[in-house]
């Protein structure tokens, strides 16, 4: 007896369940879609859902890095009822693949918060020059958001602070208001 016959010989309720299972499987196969989400913690899911509305997302399932990419993982939580969203251009040959410029590794890093204590030990003339250089690098609004602690300072931006301080001759400690472990968005 064939598999099809077994499903059809079962009760009416089992026929519907079997048919739905087969139909879903066929849709996944023919659509080429991977509808299963990776296993994430509740904390990770909450963070990705919060970012989904305003983060550059990616839906390239053929990319070899997609399962480790924050943009792809956040894309799994985009609201499907939205008429538009901000996404990676799938037709751009530079996107996707081993050398993707938009790849963001799924890892948590130490982010710094606030820079109000950075200038306390520093001479005024160095403080002024460093502040201007950081505003030039990040922009005035972003600089003040980071200085007040409204926006976290990622590792690349921490390197910018070190560069600005060392460039203007400050060899003292670089002190932040605090630190938090977070995703490297």
C-alpha positions as MATLAB code, in Angstrom:
seq = 'XXXXXXXXXXXXXXXXXXXXXXXXXXXXXXXXXXXXXXXXXXXXXXXXXXXXXXXXXXXXXXXXXXXXXXXXXXXXXXXXXXXXXXXXXXXXXXXXXXXXXXXXXXXXXXXXXXXXXXXXXXXXXXXXXXXXXXXXXXXXXXXXXXXXXXXXXXXXXXXXXXXXXXXXXXXXXXXXXXXXXXXXX';
ca = [
       0.000    0.000    0.000;
       1.404    3.401   -0.976;
       1.878    6.340    1.420;
      -0.902    8.278   -0.371;
      -3.331    5.442    0.225;
      -2.526    5.357    3.935;
      -3.353    9.041    4.314;
      -6.570    8.696    2.336;
      -7.688    5.588    4.242;
      -7.530    7.390    7.611;
     -10.443    9.202    9.185;
     -11.735   12.528    7.813;
      -9.835   14.615   10.404;
      -6.573   12.802    9.706;
      -7.071   13.295    5.957;
      -7.197   17.057    6.454;
      -4.125   17.070    8.703;
      -2.152   14.897    6.273;
      -3.233   16.970    3.295;
      -2.286   20.248    5.047;
       1.121   18.851    6.009;
       1.827   17.718    2.442;
       0.544   21.010    1.023;
       2.760   23.084    3.366;
       5.770   20.939    2.499;
       5.147   21.367   -1.219;
       4.734   25.119   -0.881;
       8.067   25.357    0.959;
       9.814   23.237   -1.644;
       8.414   25.038   -4.693;
       8.692   28.520   -3.234;
      12.289   27.868   -2.190;
      11.626   29.512    1.132;
      13.114   28.609    4.455;
      10.258   29.446    6.812;
      11.832   28.009    9.922;
      13.343   30.557   12.264;
      16.582   29.808   14.098;
      16.301   28.943   17.764;
      16.729   32.172   19.759;
      16.274   33.105   23.382;
      13.314   35.250   24.420;
      15.712   38.154   25.018;
      17.124   37.858   21.484;
      13.660   37.632   19.933;
      12.530   40.738   21.839;
      15.606   42.711   20.711;
      15.128   41.655   17.075;
      11.415   42.511   17.109;
      12.191   45.977   18.492;
      14.809   46.610   15.782;
      12.750   45.181   12.916;
      10.830   48.402   12.305;
      13.839   50.664   11.800;
      16.882   48.535   10.976;
      18.343   47.759    7.554;
      17.257   44.153    6.983;
      18.273   41.451    4.509;
      16.252   38.580    3.036;
      19.015   36.872    1.035;
      18.630   33.212    2.021;
      21.294   32.154   -0.494;
      24.033   34.169    1.245;
      26.506   31.797    2.951;
      26.698   34.136    5.961;
      22.953   34.646    6.454;
      22.554   32.519    9.590;
      25.235   34.558   11.412;
      24.092   37.964   10.105;
      22.095   40.329   12.313;
      20.444   41.944    9.289;
      19.023   38.608    8.128;
      17.952   37.571   11.636;
      16.160   40.881   12.233;
      14.524   40.469    8.815;
      12.772   37.362   10.119;
      10.829   39.596   12.522;
       9.745   42.329   10.089;
       6.008   42.953   10.200;
       4.592   41.354    7.050;
       1.704   43.829    6.877;
       4.025   46.790    6.237;
       3.816   48.114    2.667;
       7.518   49.086    2.696;
      10.652   48.599    4.789;
      14.357   49.437    4.606;
      16.185   46.490    3.107;
      19.421   45.435    1.453;
      19.316   45.536   -2.341;
      19.335   41.868   -3.412;
      20.405   42.741   -6.975;
      23.608   44.492   -5.926;
      26.478   42.038   -6.597;
      28.450   43.412   -3.621;
      25.729   42.325   -1.190;
      25.728   38.737   -0.038;
      28.628   36.334   -0.193;
      31.792   36.069    1.838;
      32.799   39.737    1.320;
      29.416   41.399    1.987;
      30.006   44.999    3.086;
      26.701   45.080    4.996;
      27.328   41.915    7.027;
      26.860   42.362   10.794;
      28.054   39.421   12.874;
      25.567   38.030   15.365;
      27.602   38.718   18.487;
      27.274   40.705   21.660;
      30.014   43.235   22.431;
      30.829   45.661   25.213;
      29.305   49.032   24.371;
      30.243   52.128   26.311;
      27.649   54.576   27.610;
      28.220   58.318   28.000;
      31.325   60.471   27.797;
      30.657   63.129   30.446;
      33.684   61.991   32.486;
      36.024   61.789   29.487;
      37.161   65.408   29.700;
      37.499   65.832   33.483;
      41.282   65.299   33.711;
      42.021   66.820   30.313;
      43.374   70.339   29.661;
      40.727   72.615   28.163;
      42.499   73.209   24.843;
      42.817   69.438   24.208;
      39.223   68.851   25.243;
      38.025   71.419   22.712;
      40.058   69.899   19.851;
      39.012   66.338   20.662;
      35.357   67.332   20.918;
      35.494   69.066   17.520;
      37.209   66.086   15.871;
      34.610   63.639   17.235;
      31.796   65.912   16.036;
      33.445   65.993   12.620;
      33.642   62.183   12.540;
      30.142   61.397   13.888;
      28.174   64.586   13.345;
      27.041   67.000   16.024;
      23.733   65.342   16.926;
      25.173   61.822   17.187;
      28.138   63.125   19.214;
      25.868   64.703   21.831;
      23.609   61.636   21.947;
      26.678   59.532   22.734;
      28.102   62.043   25.170;
      24.857   62.141   27.181;
      24.517   58.347   27.079;
      21.373   58.320   24.936;
      23.168   56.297   22.265;
      25.615   53.474   23.004;
      29.192   53.713   21.718;
      30.147   50.632   19.709;
      33.712   49.255   19.449;
      34.446   51.088   16.170;
      33.351   54.384   17.720;
      35.478   53.618   20.786;
      38.423   53.347   18.388;
      37.443   56.791   17.038;
      37.629   58.205   20.578;
      41.045   56.634   21.138;
      42.270   57.990   17.805;
      40.989   61.519   18.531;
      42.577   61.553   21.998;
      45.926   60.184   20.859;
      45.982   62.406   17.777;
      45.689   65.499   19.985;
      48.297   64.282   22.479;
      46.087   63.001   25.315;
      47.807   59.981   26.867;
      45.676   59.818   29.992;
      42.885   57.333   30.663;
      39.788   57.293   28.476;
      36.897   57.118   30.923;
      33.276   56.410   29.982;
      30.216   56.724   32.212;
      29.417   53.023   31.998;
      29.339   49.947   29.816;
      26.692   47.548   28.611;
      26.824   44.282   26.704;
      24.662   44.590   23.599;
      24.402   43.534   19.948;
      26.784   45.292   17.584;
      24.005   46.795   15.493;
];
